[in-house]
Coordinates of C-alpha atoms in Angstrom, one line a residue:
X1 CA -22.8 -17.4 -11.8
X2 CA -21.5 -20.9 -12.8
X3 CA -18.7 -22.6 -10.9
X4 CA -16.3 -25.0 -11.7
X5 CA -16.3 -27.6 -8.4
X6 CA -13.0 -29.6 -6.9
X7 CA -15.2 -32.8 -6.8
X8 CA -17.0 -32.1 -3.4
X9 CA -19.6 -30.3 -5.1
X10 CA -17.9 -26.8 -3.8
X11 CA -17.0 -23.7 -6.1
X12 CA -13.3 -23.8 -7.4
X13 CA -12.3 -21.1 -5.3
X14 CA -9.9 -19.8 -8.3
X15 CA -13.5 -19.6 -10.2
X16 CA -14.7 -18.1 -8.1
X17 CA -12.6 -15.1 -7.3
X18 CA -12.4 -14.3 -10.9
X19 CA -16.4 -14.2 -11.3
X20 CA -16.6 -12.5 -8.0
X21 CA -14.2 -9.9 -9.0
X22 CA -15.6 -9.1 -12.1
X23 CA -19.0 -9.0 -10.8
X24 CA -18.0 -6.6 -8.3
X25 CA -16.1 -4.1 -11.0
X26 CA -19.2 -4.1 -13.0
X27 CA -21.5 -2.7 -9.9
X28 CA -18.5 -0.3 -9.0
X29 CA -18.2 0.8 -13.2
X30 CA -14.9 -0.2 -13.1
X31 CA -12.9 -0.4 -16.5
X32 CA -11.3 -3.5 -15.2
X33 CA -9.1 -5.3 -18.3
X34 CA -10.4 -8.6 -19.0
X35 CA -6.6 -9.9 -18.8
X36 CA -6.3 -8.6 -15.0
X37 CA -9.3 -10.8 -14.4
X38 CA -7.6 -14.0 -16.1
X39 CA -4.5 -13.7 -14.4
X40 CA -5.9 -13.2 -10.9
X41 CA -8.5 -16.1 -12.1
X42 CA -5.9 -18.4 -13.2
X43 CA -3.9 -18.2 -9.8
X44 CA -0.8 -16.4 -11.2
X45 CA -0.1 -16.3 -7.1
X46 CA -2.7 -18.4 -5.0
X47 CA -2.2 -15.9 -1.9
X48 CA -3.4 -12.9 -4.5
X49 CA -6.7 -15.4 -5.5
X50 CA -7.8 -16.0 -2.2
X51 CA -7.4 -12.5 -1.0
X52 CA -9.5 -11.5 -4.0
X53 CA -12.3 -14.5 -3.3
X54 CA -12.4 -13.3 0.2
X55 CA -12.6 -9.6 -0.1
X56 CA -15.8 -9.8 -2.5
X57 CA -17.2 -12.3 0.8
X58 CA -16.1 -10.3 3.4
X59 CA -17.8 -6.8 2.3
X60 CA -21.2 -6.2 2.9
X61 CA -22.0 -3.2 0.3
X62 CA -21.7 -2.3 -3.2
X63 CA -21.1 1.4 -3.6
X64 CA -24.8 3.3 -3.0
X65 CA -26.7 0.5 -2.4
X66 CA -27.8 -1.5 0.9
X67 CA -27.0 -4.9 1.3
X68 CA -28.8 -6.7 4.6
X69 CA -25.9 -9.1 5.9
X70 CA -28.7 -11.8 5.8
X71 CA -28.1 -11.7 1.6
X72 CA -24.6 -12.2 1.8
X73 CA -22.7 -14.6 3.0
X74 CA -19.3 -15.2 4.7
X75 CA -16.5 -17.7 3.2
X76 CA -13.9 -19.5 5.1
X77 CA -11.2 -20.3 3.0
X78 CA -9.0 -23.7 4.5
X79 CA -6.1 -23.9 2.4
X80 CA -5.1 -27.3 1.1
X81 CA -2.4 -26.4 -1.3
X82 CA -2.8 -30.1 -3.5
X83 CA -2.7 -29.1 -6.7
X84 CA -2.1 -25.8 -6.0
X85 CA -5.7 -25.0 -5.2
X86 CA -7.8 -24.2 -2.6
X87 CA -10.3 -27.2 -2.0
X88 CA -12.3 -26.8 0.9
X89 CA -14.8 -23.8 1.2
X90 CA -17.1 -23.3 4.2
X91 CA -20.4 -20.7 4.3
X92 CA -22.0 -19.6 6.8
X93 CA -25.0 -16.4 6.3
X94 CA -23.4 -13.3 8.0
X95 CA -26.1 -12.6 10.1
X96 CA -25.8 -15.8 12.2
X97 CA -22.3 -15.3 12.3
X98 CA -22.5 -12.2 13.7
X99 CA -25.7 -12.3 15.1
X100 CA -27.3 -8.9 14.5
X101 CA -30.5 -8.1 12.2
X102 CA -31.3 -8.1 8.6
X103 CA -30.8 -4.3 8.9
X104 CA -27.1 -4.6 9.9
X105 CA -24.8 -4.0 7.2
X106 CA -21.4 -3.5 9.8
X107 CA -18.6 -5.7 7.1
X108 CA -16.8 -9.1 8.4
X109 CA -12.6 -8.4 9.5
X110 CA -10.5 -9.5 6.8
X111 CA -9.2 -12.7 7.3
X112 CA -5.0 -11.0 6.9
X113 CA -6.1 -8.5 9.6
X114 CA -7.5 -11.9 12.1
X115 CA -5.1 -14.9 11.3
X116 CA -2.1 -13.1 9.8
X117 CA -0.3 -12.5 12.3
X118 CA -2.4 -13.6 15.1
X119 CA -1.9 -10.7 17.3
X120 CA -5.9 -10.5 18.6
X121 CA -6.3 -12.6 21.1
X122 CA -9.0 -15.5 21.0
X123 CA -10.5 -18.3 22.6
X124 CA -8.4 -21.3 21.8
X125 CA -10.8 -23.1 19.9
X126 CA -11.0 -19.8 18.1
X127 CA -7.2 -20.2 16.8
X128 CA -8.1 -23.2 14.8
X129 CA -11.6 -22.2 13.6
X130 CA -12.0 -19.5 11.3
X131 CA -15.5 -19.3 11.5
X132 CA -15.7 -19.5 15.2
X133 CA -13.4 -16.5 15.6
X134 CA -14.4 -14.1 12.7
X135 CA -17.9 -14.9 15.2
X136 CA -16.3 -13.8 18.1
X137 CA -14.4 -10.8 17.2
X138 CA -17.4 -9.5 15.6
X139 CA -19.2 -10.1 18.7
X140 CA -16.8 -8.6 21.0
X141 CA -16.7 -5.2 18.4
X142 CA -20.4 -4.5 17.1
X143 CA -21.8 -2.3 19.8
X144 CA -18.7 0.1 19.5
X145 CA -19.3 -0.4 15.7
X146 CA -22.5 0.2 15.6
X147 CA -22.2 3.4 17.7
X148 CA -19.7 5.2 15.3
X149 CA -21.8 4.0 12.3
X150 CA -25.3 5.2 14.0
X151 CA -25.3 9.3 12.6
X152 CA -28.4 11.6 12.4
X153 CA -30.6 8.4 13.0
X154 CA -29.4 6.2 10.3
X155 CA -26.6 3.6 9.8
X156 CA -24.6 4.3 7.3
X157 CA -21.4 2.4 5.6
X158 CA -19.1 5.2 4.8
X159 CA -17.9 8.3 6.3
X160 CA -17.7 11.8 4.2
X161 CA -14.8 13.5 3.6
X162 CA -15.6 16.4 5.9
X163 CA -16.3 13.4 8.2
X164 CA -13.3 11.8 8.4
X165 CA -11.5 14.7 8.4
X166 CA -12.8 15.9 11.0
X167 CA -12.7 12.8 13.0
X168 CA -8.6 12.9 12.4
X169 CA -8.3 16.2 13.7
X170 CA -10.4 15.8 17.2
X171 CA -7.8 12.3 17.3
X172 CA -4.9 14.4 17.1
X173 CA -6.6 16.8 19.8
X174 CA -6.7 13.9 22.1
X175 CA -11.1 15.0 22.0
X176 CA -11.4 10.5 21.8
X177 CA -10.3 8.2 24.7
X178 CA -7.6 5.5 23.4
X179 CA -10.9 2.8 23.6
X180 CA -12.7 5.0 21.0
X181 CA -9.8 5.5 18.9
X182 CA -9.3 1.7 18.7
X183 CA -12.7 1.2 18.0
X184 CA -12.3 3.7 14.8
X185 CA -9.1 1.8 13.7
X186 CA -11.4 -1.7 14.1
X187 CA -14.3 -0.3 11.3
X188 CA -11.1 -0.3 9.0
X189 CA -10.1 -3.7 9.9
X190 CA -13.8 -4.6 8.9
X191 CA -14.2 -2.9 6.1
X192 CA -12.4 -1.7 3.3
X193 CA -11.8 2.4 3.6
X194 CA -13.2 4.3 1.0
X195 CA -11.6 6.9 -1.4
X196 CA -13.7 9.4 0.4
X197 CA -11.9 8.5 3.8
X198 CA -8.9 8.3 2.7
X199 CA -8.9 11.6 1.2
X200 CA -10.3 13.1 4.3
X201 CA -8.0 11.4 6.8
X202 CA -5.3 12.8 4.1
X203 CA -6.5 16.7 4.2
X204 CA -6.5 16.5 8.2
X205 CA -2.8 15.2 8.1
X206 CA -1.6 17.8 5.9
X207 CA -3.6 20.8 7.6
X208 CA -1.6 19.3 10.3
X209 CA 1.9 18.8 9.3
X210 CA 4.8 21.4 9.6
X211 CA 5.2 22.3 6.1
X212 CA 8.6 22.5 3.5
X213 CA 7.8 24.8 0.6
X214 CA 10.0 23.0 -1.8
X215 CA 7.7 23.6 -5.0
X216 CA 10.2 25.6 -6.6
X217 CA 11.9 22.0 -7.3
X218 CA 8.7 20.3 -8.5
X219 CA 11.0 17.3 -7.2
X220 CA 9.3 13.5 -7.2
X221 CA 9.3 11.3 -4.2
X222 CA 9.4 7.4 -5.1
X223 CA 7.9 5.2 -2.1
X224 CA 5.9 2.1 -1.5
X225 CA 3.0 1.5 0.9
X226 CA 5.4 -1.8 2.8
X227 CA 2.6 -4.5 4.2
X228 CA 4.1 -7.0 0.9
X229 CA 6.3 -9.5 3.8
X230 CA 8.7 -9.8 0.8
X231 CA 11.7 -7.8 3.0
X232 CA 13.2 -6.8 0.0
X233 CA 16.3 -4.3 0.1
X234 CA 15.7 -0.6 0.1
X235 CA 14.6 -0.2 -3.8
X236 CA 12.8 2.8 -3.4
X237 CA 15.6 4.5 -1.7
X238 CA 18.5 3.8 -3.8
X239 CA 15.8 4.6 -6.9
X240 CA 15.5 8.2 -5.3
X241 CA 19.5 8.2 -5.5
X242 CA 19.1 6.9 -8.6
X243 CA 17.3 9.3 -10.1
X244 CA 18.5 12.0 -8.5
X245 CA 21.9 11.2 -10.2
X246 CA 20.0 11.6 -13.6
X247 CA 19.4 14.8 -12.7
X248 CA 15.7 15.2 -11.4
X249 CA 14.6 16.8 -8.4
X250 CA 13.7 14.0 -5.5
X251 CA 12.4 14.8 -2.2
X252 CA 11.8 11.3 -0.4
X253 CA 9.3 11.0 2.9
X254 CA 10.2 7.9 4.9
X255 CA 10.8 5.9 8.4
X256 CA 11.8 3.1 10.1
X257 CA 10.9 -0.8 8.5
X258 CA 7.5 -1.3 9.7
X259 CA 7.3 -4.4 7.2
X260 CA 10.8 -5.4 6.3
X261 CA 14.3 -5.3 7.9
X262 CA 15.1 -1.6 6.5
X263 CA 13.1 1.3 5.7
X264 CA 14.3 4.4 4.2
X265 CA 15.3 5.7 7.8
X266 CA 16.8 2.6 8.6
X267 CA 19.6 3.0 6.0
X268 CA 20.1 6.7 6.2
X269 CA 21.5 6.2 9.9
X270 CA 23.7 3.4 8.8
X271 CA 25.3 5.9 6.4
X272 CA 25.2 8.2 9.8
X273 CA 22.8 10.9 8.2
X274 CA 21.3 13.8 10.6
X275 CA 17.2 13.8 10.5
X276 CA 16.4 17.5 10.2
X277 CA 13.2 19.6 10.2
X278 CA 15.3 22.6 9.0
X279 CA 13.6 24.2 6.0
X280 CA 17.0 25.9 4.9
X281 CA 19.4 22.8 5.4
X282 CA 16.5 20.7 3.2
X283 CA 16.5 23.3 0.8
X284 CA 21.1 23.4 1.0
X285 CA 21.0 19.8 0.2
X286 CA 18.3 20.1 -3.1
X287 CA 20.3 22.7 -4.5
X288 CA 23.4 20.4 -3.9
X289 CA 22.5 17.1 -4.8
X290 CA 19.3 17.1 -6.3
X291 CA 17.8 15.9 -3.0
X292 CA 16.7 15.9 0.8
X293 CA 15.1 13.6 3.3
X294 CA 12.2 14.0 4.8
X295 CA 12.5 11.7 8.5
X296 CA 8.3 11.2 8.3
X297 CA 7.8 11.6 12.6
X298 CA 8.9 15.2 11.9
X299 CA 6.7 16.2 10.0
X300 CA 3.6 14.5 11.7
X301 CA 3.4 15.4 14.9
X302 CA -0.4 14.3 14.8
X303 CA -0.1 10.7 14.4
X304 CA 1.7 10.7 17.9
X305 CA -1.4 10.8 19.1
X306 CA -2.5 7.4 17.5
X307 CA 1.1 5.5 18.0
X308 CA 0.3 4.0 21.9
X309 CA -3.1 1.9 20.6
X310 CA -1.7 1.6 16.8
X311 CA 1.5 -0.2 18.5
X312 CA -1.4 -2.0 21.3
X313 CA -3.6 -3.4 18.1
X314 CA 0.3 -4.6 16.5
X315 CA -1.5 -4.7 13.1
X316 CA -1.5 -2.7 9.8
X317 CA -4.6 -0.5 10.0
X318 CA -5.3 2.8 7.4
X319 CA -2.7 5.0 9.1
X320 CA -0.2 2.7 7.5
X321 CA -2.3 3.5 3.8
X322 CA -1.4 7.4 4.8
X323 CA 2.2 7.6 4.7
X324 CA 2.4 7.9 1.2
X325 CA -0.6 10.6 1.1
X326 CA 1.5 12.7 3.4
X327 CA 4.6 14.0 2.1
X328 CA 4.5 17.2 3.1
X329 CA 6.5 18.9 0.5
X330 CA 3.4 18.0 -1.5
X331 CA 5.6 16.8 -4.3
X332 CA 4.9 17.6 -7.8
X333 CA 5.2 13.7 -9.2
X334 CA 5.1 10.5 -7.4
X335 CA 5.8 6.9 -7.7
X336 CA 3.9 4.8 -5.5
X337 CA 4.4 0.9 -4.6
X338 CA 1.1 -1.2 -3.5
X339 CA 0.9 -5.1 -2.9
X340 CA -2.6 -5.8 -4.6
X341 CA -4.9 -4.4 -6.9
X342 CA -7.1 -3.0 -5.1
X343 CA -5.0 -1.0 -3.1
X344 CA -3.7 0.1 -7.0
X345 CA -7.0 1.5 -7.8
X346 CA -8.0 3.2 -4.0
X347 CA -4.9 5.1 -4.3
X348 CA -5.4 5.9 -8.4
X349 CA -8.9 7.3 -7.4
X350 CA -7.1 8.8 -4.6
X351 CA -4.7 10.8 -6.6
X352 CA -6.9 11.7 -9.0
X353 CA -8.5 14.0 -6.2
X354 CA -5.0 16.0 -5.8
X355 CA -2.2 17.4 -8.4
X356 CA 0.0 15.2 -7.7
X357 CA 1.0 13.5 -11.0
X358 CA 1.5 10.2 -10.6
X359 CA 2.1 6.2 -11.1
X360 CA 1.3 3.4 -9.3
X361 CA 2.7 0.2 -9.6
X362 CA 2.0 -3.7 -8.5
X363 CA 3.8 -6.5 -9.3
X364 CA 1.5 -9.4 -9.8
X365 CA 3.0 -12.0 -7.5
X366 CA 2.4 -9.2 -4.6
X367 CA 5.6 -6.7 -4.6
X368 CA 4.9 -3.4 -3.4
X369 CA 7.3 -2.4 -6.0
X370 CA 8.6 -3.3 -9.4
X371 CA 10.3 -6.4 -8.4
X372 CA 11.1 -8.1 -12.0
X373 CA 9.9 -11.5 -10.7
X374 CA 6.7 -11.5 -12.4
X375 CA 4.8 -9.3 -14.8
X376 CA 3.5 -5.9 -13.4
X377 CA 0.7 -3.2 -13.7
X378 CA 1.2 0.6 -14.1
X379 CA -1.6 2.6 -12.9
X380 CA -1.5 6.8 -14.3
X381 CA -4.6 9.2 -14.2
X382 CA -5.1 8.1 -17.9
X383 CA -4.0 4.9 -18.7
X384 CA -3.3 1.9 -17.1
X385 CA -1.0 -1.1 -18.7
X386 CA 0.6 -4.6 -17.9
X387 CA 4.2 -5.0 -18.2
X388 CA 6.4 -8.2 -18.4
X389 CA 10.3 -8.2 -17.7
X390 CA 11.2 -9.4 -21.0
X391 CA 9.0 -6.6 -22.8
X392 CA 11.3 -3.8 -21.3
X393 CA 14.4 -6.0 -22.3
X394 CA 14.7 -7.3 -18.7
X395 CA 15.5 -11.4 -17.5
X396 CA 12.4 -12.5 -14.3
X397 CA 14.5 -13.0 -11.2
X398 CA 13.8 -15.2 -8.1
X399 CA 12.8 -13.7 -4.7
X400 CA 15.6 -14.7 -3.5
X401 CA 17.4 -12.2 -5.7
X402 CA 15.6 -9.2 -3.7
X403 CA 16.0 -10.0 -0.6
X404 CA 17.3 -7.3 2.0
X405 CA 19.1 -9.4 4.6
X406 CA 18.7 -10.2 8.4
X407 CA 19.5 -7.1 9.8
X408 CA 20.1 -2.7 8.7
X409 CA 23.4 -3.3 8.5
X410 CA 23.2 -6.2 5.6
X411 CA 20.2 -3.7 3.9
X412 CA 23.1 -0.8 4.4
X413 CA 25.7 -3.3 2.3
X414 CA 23.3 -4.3 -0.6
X415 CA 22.4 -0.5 -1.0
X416 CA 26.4 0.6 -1.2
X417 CA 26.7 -2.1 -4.2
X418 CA 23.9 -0.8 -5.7
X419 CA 25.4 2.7 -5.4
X420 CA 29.1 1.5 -6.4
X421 CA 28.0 -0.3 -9.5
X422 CA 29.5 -3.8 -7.9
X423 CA 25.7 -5.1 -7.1
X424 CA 24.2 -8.2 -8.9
X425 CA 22.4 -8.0 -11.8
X426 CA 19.0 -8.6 -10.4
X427 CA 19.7 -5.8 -7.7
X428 CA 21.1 -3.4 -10.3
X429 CA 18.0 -3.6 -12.7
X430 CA 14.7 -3.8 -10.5
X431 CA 16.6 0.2 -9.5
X432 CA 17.0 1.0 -13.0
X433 CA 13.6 0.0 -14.3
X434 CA 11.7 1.9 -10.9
X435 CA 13.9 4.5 -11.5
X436 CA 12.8 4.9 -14.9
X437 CA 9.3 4.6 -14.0
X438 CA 10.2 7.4 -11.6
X439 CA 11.4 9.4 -14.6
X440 CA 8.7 8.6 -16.6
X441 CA 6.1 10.3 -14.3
X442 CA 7.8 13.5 -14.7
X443 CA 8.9 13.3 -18.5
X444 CA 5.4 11.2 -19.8
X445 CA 7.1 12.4 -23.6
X446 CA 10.1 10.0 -23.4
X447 CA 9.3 6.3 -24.2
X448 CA 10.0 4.2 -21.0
X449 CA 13.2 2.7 -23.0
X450 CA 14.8 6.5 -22.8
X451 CA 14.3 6.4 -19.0
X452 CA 15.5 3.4 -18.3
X453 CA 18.2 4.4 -20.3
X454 CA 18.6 7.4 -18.3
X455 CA 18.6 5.5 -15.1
X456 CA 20.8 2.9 -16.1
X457 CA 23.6 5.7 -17.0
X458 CA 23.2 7.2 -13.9
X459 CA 23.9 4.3 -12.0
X460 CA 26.8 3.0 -14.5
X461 CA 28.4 6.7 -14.6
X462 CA 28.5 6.9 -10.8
X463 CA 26.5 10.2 -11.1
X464 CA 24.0 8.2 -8.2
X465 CA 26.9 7.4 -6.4
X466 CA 28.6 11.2 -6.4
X467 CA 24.8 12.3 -5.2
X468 CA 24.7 9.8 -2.6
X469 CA 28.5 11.1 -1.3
X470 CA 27.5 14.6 -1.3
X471 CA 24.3 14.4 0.3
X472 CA 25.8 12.5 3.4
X473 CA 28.4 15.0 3.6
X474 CA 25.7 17.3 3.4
X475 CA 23.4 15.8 5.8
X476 CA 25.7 14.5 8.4

């Protein structure tokens, strides 16, 4: 592996994410595009590199094949943004960081899930020592760790599906003690979760859920995983009215802003809309107005179970990567949001376990969404491509232009422009071009210039508007 150095005789770190990566998309078999490499390489967003440099560090297996911690090792990144580079790399083996054996292979915490947003408490020389407190968070976590890991006599990385399936459902049960449960939710801040997991964790959920036979719609629902800190307005939302308007079934699954000022639920209430579990009203208000709401703590009574010690941890952890999974109309087509690649890929992988019929989408500066500030990747079970605003026709706005305000009631206002046709233009076409995405998923024979045509109609017609007005009269 050859390194460029920043003069201290240290790797580049913009190096070497980009050999990293592609080293680990070889072992995995990935068909990674050489260009995705590039631009992560070349620090298209610096955030985006280091999170790539540090999630090849931080992991401690390639897929099927043991890797003692003693022949990896752990980076600390220290940001010194001169040059818009990150200078100063630290190493230290992961064994003596953690201290445990050559045997060991429990992963490092992510660096987002221990500095982000500081919310596990640490010695104070911890706070300004990366090394000293991915050391002592490891510490304080192994031996639960290492319990959940040890099965049948060996240690073992990965749960199987039937695994963590099963582990959901004696959760939901209340069969694990809220220390246990935490110490599940810690593996995940330590390791990446697997497609396997993920897929498990999903079937438990949606054995679980009270379910809405809308099939007869095969309606779309257009939502983003959140976890970007961009607090963007509510795109997906008024992309559901959106294409709703142009005449395609939509069935949206959402909740309160966990990420950003206003989530879907958020701006419903402000336009005084009634959450209902009622099959027959949901079913009133597709026939009417092409769609219904889905308030997501209806539907999932299980995860009440998890919400005291998910609100104690206060950070994202996999139940946040479920919400999308869960829908439990089990919509025909979906358009999913994520804020990094590999998120893009675990749910692509993901979906290609289900029938769902899908996209997902990433813009590269980190948007969970198609934000129109930077070029953007498309993800489908059999293609996956890289967009750039002014291919689709499109000017590259500021993220100032998104923003969604201070409070519901500002997110509320921006969405009724959108709606009214009286919005600005950067507003008005990051919906049309996710709404056309959206339409794309469920008519893959139209060129993505007829959707966007479509969606751009619907909004300039005021056939989104008419849909919004009749579903709060419906839903009110």
């Amino acid at each position: 592996m050859n390194f460029h150095t920043d003069g201290s005789g240290q790797p580049d770190a913009l190096d070497l994410g980009r050999d990293l990566q592609q080293q680990k998309c070889q072992r995995e078999g990935l068909a990674v595009a050489q260009a995705d490499l590039a631009r992560v390489g070349e620090g298209v967003s610096l955030a985006a590199e280091e999170h790539a440099a540090l999630d090849i560090f931080l992991g401690t297996a390639d897929k099927g094949q043991v890797v003692a911690l003693g022949d990896i090792r752990a980076v600390v990144v220290q940001q010194h943004r001169a040059g818009g580079k990150v200078v100063a790399v630290e190493r230290q083996t992961a064994h003596q960081m953690l201290g445990l054996g050559q045997a060991g292979r429990v992963g490092l915490p992510h660096r987002d899930d221990l500095f982000g947003r500081g919310a596990l408490a640490l010695p104070a020389q911890a706070q300004n020592d990366r090394s000293i407190a991915l050391g002592v968070v490891v510490k304080e976590h192994k031996k639960l760790v290492a319990a959940l890991l040890q099965r049948q006599g060996q240690r073992r990385q990965y749960l199987g599906r039937d695994e963590a399936r099963t582990i959901l459902q004696n959760i939901a049960q209340g069969k694990y003690n809220d220390v246990q449960v935490a110490s599940l939710i810690t593996v995940f801040l330590m390791r990446n979760i697997s497609v396997e997991e993920l897929c498990g964790f999903r079937d438990a959920l949606l054995e679980m859920r009270i379910p809405v036979d809308l099939s007869d719609f095969a309606p779309i629902d257009i939502v983003g995983t959140g976890g970007d800190g961009k607090n963007t307005f509510n795109i997906s939302t008024a992309s559901c009215f959106t294409v709703a308007g142009a005449g395609f079934p939509v069935v949206k699954h959402g909740n309160y802003g966990a990420t950003s000022v206003s989530g879907a639920s958020n701006v419903m209430e402000q336009h005084g809309v009634k959450f209902t579990s009622d099959v027959d009203q949901l079913r009133r208000s597709m026939e009417k107005c092409n769609l219904a709401y889905l308030h997501a703590p209806l539907f999932n009574p299980a995860l009440k179970a998890v919400a005291p010690v998910r609100k104690g941890l206060a950070v994202r952890t996999f139940f946040n990567m479920l919400g999308p999974l869960v829908n439990p109309v089990l919509p025909a087509y979906q358009l999913l949001g994520v804020y990094n690649l590999p998120l893009l890929r675990l749910y692509t992988y993901t979906y290609q376990e289900s029938k769902t019929k899908f996209a997902v989408v990433h813009s590269l500066d980190g948007y969970d969404e198609i934000s129109l500030t930077n070029e953007f990747k498309v993800a489908t079970s059999d293609h996956e491509k890289i967009y750039t605003p002014e291919s689709l026709g499109f000017s590259r706005y500021k993220d100032i232009d998104l923003d969604g305000g201070q409070t519901p009631e500002d997110a509320a206002k921006i969405f009724d422009h959108i709606m009214n046709n009286t919005a600005t233009e950067a507003q008005k076409n990051v919906v049309i071009v996710n709404s056309a995405f959206a339409i794309h998923v469920i008519r893959p024979e139209k060129t993505i210039e007829e959707c966007i045509a479509l969606a751009k109609e619907s909004l300039e017609s005021g056939r989104a508007l008419a849909t919004l007005k009749k579903f709060i009269e419906l839903n009110s």
